PDB file of C-alpha atoms in Angstrom:
ATOM      1  CA  UNK A   1      -5.481  12.328  25.134  1.00 81.00           C
ATOM      2  CA  UNK A   2      -2.857  13.306  22.578  1.00 82.00           C
ATOM      3  CA  UNK A   3      -4.675  16.636  22.222  1.00 82.00           C
ATOM      4  CA  UNK A   4      -4.744  17.118  26.005  1.00 82.00           C
ATOM      5  CA  UNK A   5      -1.297  15.794  26.972  1.00 85.00           C
ATOM      6  CA  UNK A   6       0.685  16.542  23.826  1.00 83.00           C
ATOM      7  CA  UNK A   7       3.020  14.277  21.909  1.00 83.00           C
ATOM      8  CA  UNK A   8       5.837  12.573  23.771  1.00 83.00           C
ATOM      9  CA  UNK A   9       9.110  14.482  23.550  1.00 82.00           C
ATOM     10  CA  UNK A  10      12.274  12.955  22.095  1.00 79.00           C
ATOM     11  CA  UNK A  11      14.152  10.819  24.640  1.00 82.00           C
ATOM     12  CA  UNK A  12      17.342  12.560  25.765  1.00 79.00           C
ATOM     13  CA  UNK A  13      20.028  11.168  28.045  1.00 77.00           C
ATOM     14  CA  UNK A  14      19.870  13.005  31.348  1.00 75.00           C
ATOM     15  CA  UNK A  15      16.335  14.339  30.835  1.00 80.00           C
ATOM     16  CA  UNK A  16      14.444  12.665  33.668  1.00 83.00           C
ATOM     17  CA  UNK A  17      10.652  12.425  33.967  1.00 85.00           C
ATOM     18  CA  UNK A  18       9.384  13.311  37.446  1.00 85.00           C
ATOM     19  CA  UNK A  19       5.682  13.467  38.269  1.00 82.00           C
ATOM     20  CA  UNK A  20       6.026  16.718  40.241  1.00 84.00           C
ATOM     21  CA  UNK A  21       7.875  18.750  37.622  1.00 86.00           C
ATOM     22  CA  UNK A  22       7.110  17.067  34.278  1.00 87.00           C
ATOM     23  CA  UNK A  23       4.160  19.157  33.136  1.00 85.00           C
ATOM     24  CA  UNK A  24       5.879  22.510  33.749  1.00 86.00           C
ATOM     25  CA  UNK A  25       9.019  21.249  31.985  1.00 87.00           C
ATOM     26  CA  UNK A  26       6.970  19.955  29.046  1.00 87.00           C
ATOM     27  CA  UNK A  27       5.169  23.286  28.657  1.00 86.00           C
ATOM     28  CA  UNK A  28       8.497  25.139  28.774  1.00 87.00           C
ATOM     29  CA  UNK A  29       9.874  22.739  26.152  1.00 87.00           C
ATOM     30  CA  UNK A  30       6.879  23.204  23.838  1.00 86.00           C
ATOM     31  CA  UNK A  31       7.274  27.004  24.167  1.00 87.00           C
ATOM     32  CA  UNK A  32      11.000  26.947  23.371  1.00 87.00           C
ATOM     33  CA  UNK A  33      11.297  24.136  20.815  1.00 84.00           C
ATOM     34  CA  UNK A  34       7.728  23.108  19.991  1.00 83.00           C
ATOM     35  CA  UNK A  35       6.192  23.363  16.545  1.00 83.00           C
ATOM     36  CA  UNK A  36       2.463  23.019  15.779  1.00 83.00           C
ATOM     37  CA  UNK A  37       1.392  19.638  14.369  1.00 82.00           C
ATOM     38  CA  UNK A  38      -0.199  21.376  11.374  1.00 81.00           C
ATOM     39  CA  UNK A  39       1.678  22.150   9.147  1.00 82.00           C
ATOM     40  CA  UNK A  40       5.110  21.100  10.525  1.00 84.00           C
ATOM     41  CA  UNK A  41       4.583  17.428  11.393  1.00 83.00           C
ATOM     42  CA  UNK A  42       1.374  16.432   9.600  1.00 89.00           C
ATOM     43  CA  UNK A  43       3.224  15.688   6.353  1.00 91.00           C
ATOM     44  CA  UNK A  44       5.142  12.869   8.060  1.00 90.00           C
ATOM     45  CA  UNK A  45       1.893  11.206   9.142  1.00 89.00           C
ATOM     46  CA  UNK A  46       0.398  11.659   5.693  1.00 93.00           C
ATOM     47  CA  UNK A  47       3.523  10.363   3.986  1.00 95.00           C
ATOM     48  CA  UNK A  48       3.766   7.221   6.126  1.00 92.00           C
ATOM     49  CA  UNK A  49       0.006   6.541   6.006  1.00 93.00           C
ATOM     50  CA  UNK A  50       0.222   6.714   2.211  1.00 96.00           C
ATOM     51  CA  UNK A  51       3.359   4.541   2.229  1.00 95.00           C
ATOM     52  CA  UNK A  52       1.706   1.833   4.354  1.00 92.00           C
ATOM     53  CA  UNK A  53      -1.457   1.815   2.221  1.00 94.00           C
ATOM     54  CA  UNK A  54       0.646   1.577  -0.956  1.00 97.00           C
ATOM     55  CA  UNK A  55       2.762  -1.204   0.602  1.00 94.00           C
ATOM     56  CA  UNK A  56      -0.409  -3.193   1.445  1.00 91.00           C
ATOM     57  CA  UNK A  57      -1.773  -2.590  -2.060  1.00 95.00           C
ATOM     58  CA  UNK A  58       1.574  -3.707  -3.542  1.00 96.00           C
ATOM     59  CA  UNK A  59       1.533  -6.902  -1.427  1.00 92.00           C
ATOM     60  CA  UNK A  60      -2.036  -7.609  -2.580  1.00 91.00           C
ATOM     61  CA  UNK A  61      -0.973  -7.022  -6.209  1.00 94.00           C
ATOM     62  CA  UNK A  62       2.242  -9.089  -6.164  1.00 94.00           C
ATOM     63  CA  UNK A  63       1.369 -11.913  -3.771  1.00 92.00           C
ATOM     64  CA  UNK A  64      -2.390 -12.116  -4.419  1.00 86.00           C
ATOM     65  CA  UNK A  65      -4.935 -13.543  -2.026  1.00 84.00           C
ATOM     66  CA  UNK A  66      -3.833 -16.209   0.472  1.00 80.00           C
ATOM     67  CA  UNK A  67      -5.949 -19.348   0.522  1.00 75.00           C
ATOM     68  CA  UNK A  68      -8.484 -20.823   0.804  1.00 83.00           C
ATOM     69  CA  UNK A  69      -6.475 -23.938   1.525  1.00 82.00           C
ATOM     70  CA  UNK A  70      -9.162 -26.609   1.213  1.00 84.00           C
ATOM     71  CA  UNK A  71     -12.653 -27.637   2.234  1.00 86.00           C
ATOM     72  CA  UNK A  72     -13.442 -27.000   5.914  1.00 86.00           C
ATOM     73  CA  UNK A  73     -14.570 -30.600   6.293  1.00 86.00           C
ATOM     74  CA  UNK A  74     -13.852 -32.493   9.550  1.00 85.00           C
ATOM     75  CA  UNK A  75     -13.978 -35.827   7.707  1.00 88.00           C
ATOM     76  CA  UNK A  76     -10.830 -34.873   5.761  1.00 87.00           C
ATOM     77  CA  UNK A  77      -8.030 -35.825   8.113  1.00 84.00           C
ATOM     78  CA  UNK A  78      -5.261 -35.868   5.505  1.00 84.00           C
ATOM     79  CA  UNK A  79      -4.416 -32.273   6.326  1.00 83.00           C
ATOM     80  CA  UNK A  80      -1.778 -30.263   8.142  1.00 84.00           C
ATOM     81  CA  UNK A  81      -3.560 -27.078   9.196  1.00 84.00           C
ATOM     82  CA  UNK A  82      -1.553 -24.291  10.714  1.00 85.00           C
ATOM     83  CA  UNK A  83      -2.398 -20.749  11.766  1.00 88.00           C
ATOM     84  CA  UNK A  84      -1.201 -17.578  10.050  1.00 86.00           C
ATOM     85  CA  UNK A  85       2.194 -16.177  11.073  1.00 87.00           C
ATOM     86  CA  UNK A  86       0.969 -14.155  14.078  1.00 88.00           C
ATOM     87  CA  UNK A  87      -0.241 -17.273  15.932  1.00 90.00           C
ATOM     88  CA  UNK A  88       2.471 -19.659  14.719  1.00 91.00           C
ATOM     89  CA  UNK A  89       4.432 -19.166  17.969  1.00 89.00           C
ATOM     90  CA  UNK A  90       1.391 -20.333  19.958  1.00 88.00           C
ATOM     91  CA  UNK A  91       0.933 -23.311  17.636  1.00 89.00           C
ATOM     92  CA  UNK A  92       4.612 -24.259  17.988  1.00 91.00           C
ATOM     93  CA  UNK A  93       4.542 -23.800  21.750  1.00 89.00           C
ATOM     94  CA  UNK A  94       1.416 -25.912  22.201  1.00 88.00           C
ATOM     95  CA  UNK A  95       2.887 -28.712  20.118  1.00 89.00           C
ATOM     96  CA  UNK A  96       6.082 -28.668  22.208  1.00 93.00           C
ATOM     97  CA  UNK A  97       4.510 -28.388  25.670  1.00 92.00           C
ATOM     98  CA  UNK A  98       3.745 -31.616  27.553  1.00 93.00           C
ATOM     99  CA  UNK A  99      -0.042 -32.196  27.542  1.00 90.00           C
ATOM    100  CA  UNK A 100      -0.289 -31.784  31.311  1.00 92.00           C
ATOM    101  CA  UNK A 101       1.057 -28.209  31.088  1.00 92.00           C
ATOM    102  CA  UNK A 102      -1.178 -27.063  28.216  1.00 90.00           C
ATOM    103  CA  UNK A 103      -4.212 -25.976  30.231  1.00 91.00           C
ATOM    104  CA  UNK A 104      -2.299 -24.160  33.005  1.00 91.00           C
ATOM    105  CA  UNK A 105      -0.155 -22.427  30.382  1.00 91.00           C
ATOM    106  CA  UNK A 106      -3.132 -21.342  28.268  1.00 90.00           C
ATOM    107  CA  UNK A 107      -5.171 -20.076  31.198  1.00 92.00           C
ATOM    108  CA  UNK A 108      -2.417 -18.428  33.259  1.00 93.00           C
ATOM    109  CA  UNK A 109       0.298 -17.043  30.976  1.00 93.00           C
ATOM    110  CA  UNK A 110      -1.771 -14.829  28.597  1.00 93.00           C
ATOM    111  CA  UNK A 111      -3.596 -13.019  31.457  1.00 94.00           C
ATOM    112  CA  UNK A 112      -0.236 -12.511  33.220  1.00 96.00           C
ATOM    113  CA  UNK A 113       1.314 -11.045  30.043  1.00 95.00           C
ATOM    114  CA  UNK A 114      -1.663  -8.705  29.567  1.00 96.00           C
ATOM    115  CA  UNK A 115      -1.576  -7.619  33.239  1.00 96.00           C
ATOM    116  CA  UNK A 116       2.202  -7.069  32.941  1.00 94.00           C
ATOM    117  CA  UNK A 117       1.734  -4.890  29.840  1.00 94.00           C
ATOM    118  CA  UNK A 118      -1.001  -2.871  31.550  1.00 94.00           C
ATOM    119  CA  UNK A 119       1.107  -2.403  34.701  1.00 94.00           C
ATOM    120  CA  UNK A 120       4.251  -1.445  32.756  1.00 91.00           C
ATOM    121  CA  UNK A 121       3.726   2.363  32.876  1.00 90.00           C
ATOM    122  CA  UNK A 122       3.089   2.145  36.624  1.00 90.00           C
ATOM    123  CA  UNK A 123       6.200   0.047  37.252  1.00 88.00           C
ATOM    124  CA  UNK A 124       8.412   2.445  35.305  1.00 82.00           C
ATOM    125  CA  UNK A 125       6.416   5.650  35.107  1.00 81.00           C
ATOM    126  CA  UNK A 126       9.328   7.930  35.936  1.00 82.00           C
ATOM    127  CA  UNK A 127      13.004   8.201  35.031  1.00 80.00           C
ATOM    128  CA  UNK A 128      14.741   8.623  31.704  1.00 79.00           C
ATOM    129  CA  UNK A 129      12.669   7.996  28.627  1.00 79.00           C
ATOM    130  CA  UNK A 130      15.317   5.930  26.829  1.00 72.00           C
ATOM    131  CA  UNK A 131      14.275   2.272  26.586  1.00 61.00           C
ATOM    132  CA  UNK A 132      17.696   1.066  27.705  1.00 59.00           C
ATOM    133  CA  UNK A 133      17.316   2.961  30.990  1.00 58.00           C
ATOM    134  CA  UNK A 134      13.855   1.467  31.360  1.00 59.00           C
ATOM    135  CA  UNK A 135      15.044  -2.096  30.835  1.00 63.00           C
ATOM    136  CA  UNK A 136      17.732  -1.545  33.490  1.00 60.00           C
ATOM    137  CA  UNK A 137      15.132  -0.090  35.846  1.00 61.00           C
ATOM    138  CA  UNK A 138      12.848  -3.110  35.384  1.00 61.00           C
ATOM    139  CA  UNK A 139      15.610  -5.693  35.557  1.00 60.00           C
ATOM    140  CA  UNK A 140      16.184  -7.574  38.814  1.00 58.00           C
ATOM    141  CA  UNK A 141      19.860  -6.435  38.834  1.00 52.00           C
ATOM    142  CA  UNK A 142      18.977  -2.807  39.579  1.00 48.00           C
TER     143      UNK A 142
ATOM    144  CA  UNK B   1      -1.462  -4.918  10.828  1.00 88.00           C
ATOM    145  CA  UNK B   2      -0.198  -7.169  13.650  1.00 91.00           C
ATOM    146  CA  UNK B   3       3.414  -6.532  12.575  1.00 91.00           C
ATOM    147  CA  UNK B   4       2.898  -2.756  12.359  1.00 91.00           C
ATOM    148  CA  UNK B   5       1.183  -2.637  15.767  1.00 93.00           C
ATOM    149  CA  UNK B   6       4.035  -4.623  17.332  1.00 93.00           C
ATOM    150  CA  UNK B   7       6.668  -2.361  15.716  1.00 93.00           C
ATOM    151  CA  UNK B   8       4.798   0.716  16.978  1.00 92.00           C
ATOM    152  CA  UNK B   9       4.570  -0.738  20.488  1.00 92.00           C
ATOM    153  CA  UNK B  10       8.310  -1.455  20.591  1.00 91.00           C
ATOM    154  CA  UNK B  11       8.978   2.106  19.398  1.00 89.00           C
ATOM    155  CA  UNK B  12       6.680   3.565  22.076  1.00 90.00           C
ATOM    156  CA  UNK B  13       8.469   1.497  24.729  1.00 89.00           C
ATOM    157  CA  UNK B  14      11.968   2.404  23.505  1.00 87.00           C
ATOM    158  CA  UNK B  15      11.046   6.112  23.366  1.00 86.00           C
ATOM    159  CA  UNK B  16       9.630   5.875  26.887  1.00 85.00           C
ATOM    160  CA  UNK B  17       6.315   7.307  25.688  1.00 86.00           C
ATOM    161  CA  UNK B  18       4.407   5.082  28.147  1.00 87.00           C
ATOM    162  CA  UNK B  19       5.766   7.068  31.110  1.00 86.00           C
ATOM    163  CA  UNK B  20       3.978   9.793  33.075  1.00 84.00           C
ATOM    164  CA  UNK B  21       1.580  11.427  32.110  1.00 87.00           C
ATOM    165  CA  UNK B  22       0.724   9.121  29.191  1.00 89.00           C
ATOM    166  CA  UNK B  23       0.036   5.865  31.066  1.00 90.00           C
ATOM    167  CA  UNK B  24      -3.572   5.642  29.900  1.00 92.00           C
ATOM    168  CA  UNK B  25      -2.493   6.018  26.268  1.00 92.00           C
ATOM    169  CA  UNK B  26      -0.269   2.929  26.700  1.00 93.00           C
ATOM    170  CA  UNK B  27      -3.074   0.953  28.375  1.00 94.00           C
ATOM    171  CA  UNK B  28      -5.436   1.754  25.498  1.00 95.00           C
ATOM    172  CA  UNK B  29      -2.596   0.700  23.194  1.00 94.00           C
ATOM    173  CA  UNK B  30      -2.537  -2.700  24.936  1.00 96.00           C
ATOM    174  CA  UNK B  31      -6.297  -3.059  24.290  1.00 96.00           C
ATOM    175  CA  UNK B  32      -5.718  -2.016  20.664  1.00 96.00           C
ATOM    176  CA  UNK B  33      -3.099  -4.789  20.366  1.00 96.00           C
ATOM    177  CA  UNK B  34      -5.623  -7.312  21.707  1.00 96.00           C
ATOM    178  CA  UNK B  35      -8.265  -6.003  19.284  1.00 96.00           C
ATOM    179  CA  UNK B  36      -5.765  -6.336  16.422  1.00 96.00           C
ATOM    180  CA  UNK B  37      -5.054  -9.946  17.379  1.00 95.00           C
ATOM    181  CA  UNK B  38      -8.843 -10.438  17.491  1.00 96.00           C
ATOM    182  CA  UNK B  39      -9.095  -8.989  13.975  1.00 96.00           C
ATOM    183  CA  UNK B  40      -6.318 -11.337  12.840  1.00 94.00           C
ATOM    184  CA  UNK B  41      -7.998 -14.427  14.327  1.00 94.00           C
ATOM    185  CA  UNK B  42     -11.483 -13.575  13.051  1.00 95.00           C
ATOM    186  CA  UNK B  43      -9.995 -12.632   9.662  1.00 93.00           C
ATOM    187  CA  UNK B  44      -8.376 -16.053   9.423  1.00 91.00           C
ATOM    188  CA  UNK B  45     -11.833 -17.599  10.037  1.00 92.00           C
ATOM    189  CA  UNK B  46     -13.300 -15.540   7.171  1.00 93.00           C
ATOM    190  CA  UNK B  47     -11.444 -17.700   4.625  1.00 89.00           C
ATOM    191  CA  UNK B  48     -13.404 -20.655   6.037  1.00 91.00           C
ATOM    192  CA  UNK B  49     -10.933 -23.235   4.794  1.00 89.00           C
ATOM    193  CA  UNK B  50      -9.138 -26.086   6.567  1.00 90.00           C
ATOM    194  CA  UNK B  51      -6.856 -23.731   8.524  1.00 89.00           C
ATOM    195  CA  UNK B  52      -9.896 -21.734   9.647  1.00 91.00           C
ATOM    196  CA  UNK B  53     -11.799 -24.864  10.642  1.00 92.00           C
ATOM    197  CA  UNK B  54      -9.038 -26.398  12.744  1.00 91.00           C
ATOM    198  CA  UNK B  55      -8.008 -22.998  14.098  1.00 91.00           C
ATOM    199  CA  UNK B  56     -11.553 -22.558  15.332  1.00 93.00           C
ATOM    200  CA  UNK B  57     -11.425 -26.052  16.773  1.00 92.00           C
ATOM    201  CA  UNK B  58      -8.319 -25.131  18.767  1.00 91.00           C
ATOM    202  CA  UNK B  59      -9.862 -21.796  19.813  1.00 92.00           C
ATOM    203  CA  UNK B  60     -13.011 -23.561  20.990  1.00 94.00           C
ATOM    204  CA  UNK B  61     -10.965 -26.176  22.825  1.00 92.00           C
ATOM    205  CA  UNK B  62      -9.002 -23.416  24.614  1.00 92.00           C
ATOM    206  CA  UNK B  63     -12.276 -21.667  25.527  1.00 93.00           C
ATOM    207  CA  UNK B  64     -13.741 -24.940  26.817  1.00 94.00           C
ATOM    208  CA  UNK B  65     -10.881 -25.291  29.312  1.00 93.00           C
ATOM    209  CA  UNK B  66     -11.812 -22.089  31.155  1.00 93.00           C
ATOM    210  CA  UNK B  67     -13.265 -23.196  34.497  1.00 92.00           C
ATOM    211  CA  UNK B  68     -17.035 -22.782  35.087  1.00 93.00           C
ATOM    212  CA  UNK B  69     -17.864 -20.628  32.031  1.00 94.00           C
ATOM    213  CA  UNK B  70     -16.066 -22.918  29.520  1.00 92.00           C
ATOM    214  CA  UNK B  71     -19.090 -24.680  27.945  1.00 93.00           C
ATOM    215  CA  UNK B  72     -21.039 -21.419  27.805  1.00 94.00           C
ATOM    216  CA  UNK B  73     -18.066 -19.651  26.150  1.00 94.00           C
ATOM    217  CA  UNK B  74     -17.829 -22.367  23.488  1.00 95.00           C
ATOM    218  CA  UNK B  75     -21.553 -22.145  22.734  1.00 95.00           C
ATOM    219  CA  UNK B  76     -21.315 -18.351  22.531  1.00 94.00           C
ATOM    220  CA  UNK B  77     -18.291 -18.601  20.238  1.00 94.00           C
ATOM    221  CA  UNK B  78     -19.589 -21.278  17.857  1.00 94.00           C
ATOM    222  CA  UNK B  79     -23.286 -20.411  17.938  1.00 93.00           C
ATOM    223  CA  UNK B  80     -24.135 -24.048  18.669  1.00 90.00           C
ATOM    224  CA  UNK B  81     -22.501 -27.366  19.461  1.00 90.00           C
ATOM    225  CA  UNK B  82     -20.524 -27.583  16.166  1.00 91.00           C
ATOM    226  CA  UNK B  83     -18.611 -25.317  13.778  1.00 92.00           C
ATOM    227  CA  UNK B  84     -21.232 -24.402  11.166  1.00 90.00           C
ATOM    228  CA  UNK B  85     -22.906 -21.522   9.341  1.00 92.00           C
ATOM    229  CA  UNK B  86     -23.859 -19.815  12.620  1.00 94.00           C
ATOM    230  CA  UNK B  87     -20.165 -19.786  13.608  1.00 95.00           C
ATOM    231  CA  UNK B  88     -19.209 -18.074  10.356  1.00 95.00           C
ATOM    232  CA  UNK B  89     -21.986 -15.484  10.833  1.00 96.00           C
ATOM    233  CA  UNK B  90     -20.764 -14.737  14.357  1.00 96.00           C
ATOM    234  CA  UNK B  91     -17.162 -14.298  13.281  1.00 97.00           C
ATOM    235  CA  UNK B  92     -18.257 -12.190  10.307  1.00 97.00           C
ATOM    236  CA  UNK B  93     -20.140  -9.869  12.679  1.00 97.00           C
ATOM    237  CA  UNK B  94     -17.115  -9.725  14.996  1.00 97.00           C
ATOM    238  CA  UNK B  95     -14.650  -9.094  12.160  1.00 97.00           C
ATOM    239  CA  UNK B  96     -16.706  -6.516  10.291  1.00 97.00           C
ATOM    240  CA  UNK B  97     -18.754  -4.713  12.959  1.00 97.00           C
ATOM    241  CA  UNK B  98     -17.852  -5.383  16.588  1.00 97.00           C
ATOM    242  CA  UNK B  99     -14.036  -5.309  16.655  1.00 97.00           C
ATOM    243  CA  UNK B 100     -13.633  -2.479  14.067  1.00 97.00           C
ATOM    244  CA  UNK B 101     -16.165  -0.441  16.077  1.00 97.00           C
ATOM    245  CA  UNK B 102     -14.163  -0.984  19.269  1.00 97.00           C
ATOM    246  CA  UNK B 103     -10.923  -0.210  17.403  1.00 96.00           C
ATOM    247  CA  UNK B 104     -12.299   3.077  16.078  1.00 96.00           C
ATOM    248  CA  UNK B 105     -13.618   3.948  19.554  1.00 96.00           C
ATOM    249  CA  UNK B 106     -10.281   3.263  21.251  1.00 94.00           C
ATOM    250  CA  UNK B 107      -8.307   5.110  18.552  1.00 93.00           C
ATOM    251  CA  UNK B 108     -10.610   8.167  18.910  1.00 93.00           C
ATOM    252  CA  UNK B 109     -10.101   8.011  22.675  1.00 90.00           C
ATOM    253  CA  UNK B 110      -6.305   8.110  22.315  1.00 87.00           C
ATOM    254  CA  UNK B 111      -6.674  11.356  20.336  1.00 82.00           C
TER     255      UNK B 111
END
């Protein structure tokens, strides 16, 4: 899709995306200001890919492996297990919610969040690209 | 990986790159986020320590609360009535073959 549709242009105040005119404007923009991915932009991708890989390797070198934290034995109850950082919010939320709300929360909220994320480009598919404009467009005040 | 995906998603949103005509790219990005969270969860199981065990217990208990298909989902997830070797094999297959395969497929599709 990136090959077919091109890379998103830089957000500019006043440059508005409209379904009817966008593609012609984008082609005009690529003709006037565009530069081919190879060799003008590929170095950025290569540089940051290398940087991320080196950063992960450095973390592995300095911090070492995490865990294992103990035998996975259900008879050991003297334990305080907790998930890794990316699910800590869920762990905290579930421990704070009243038990009667746990099941409705678990079964309703995640699907709603996923549906909301999927619908996002259809709710704000036009207008200025800047995120601030988008937040205003989605907010109930607008 | 989760942190980098979240940072990238925020950047895409702030740059308005999800707008016309790149809606499908964003939707695939949402699936890639879910796959990444799946990699994170299954990766946590791979340590097979206390955190993994109780994390699986919570995951199975969440799955069991889904109406109608709950018990079936738990059996599918754990490979039996308890967390055991079959569970580890299933999560190994998910972490090493199934989810990376889907990730590669979705990433190729976005290009």
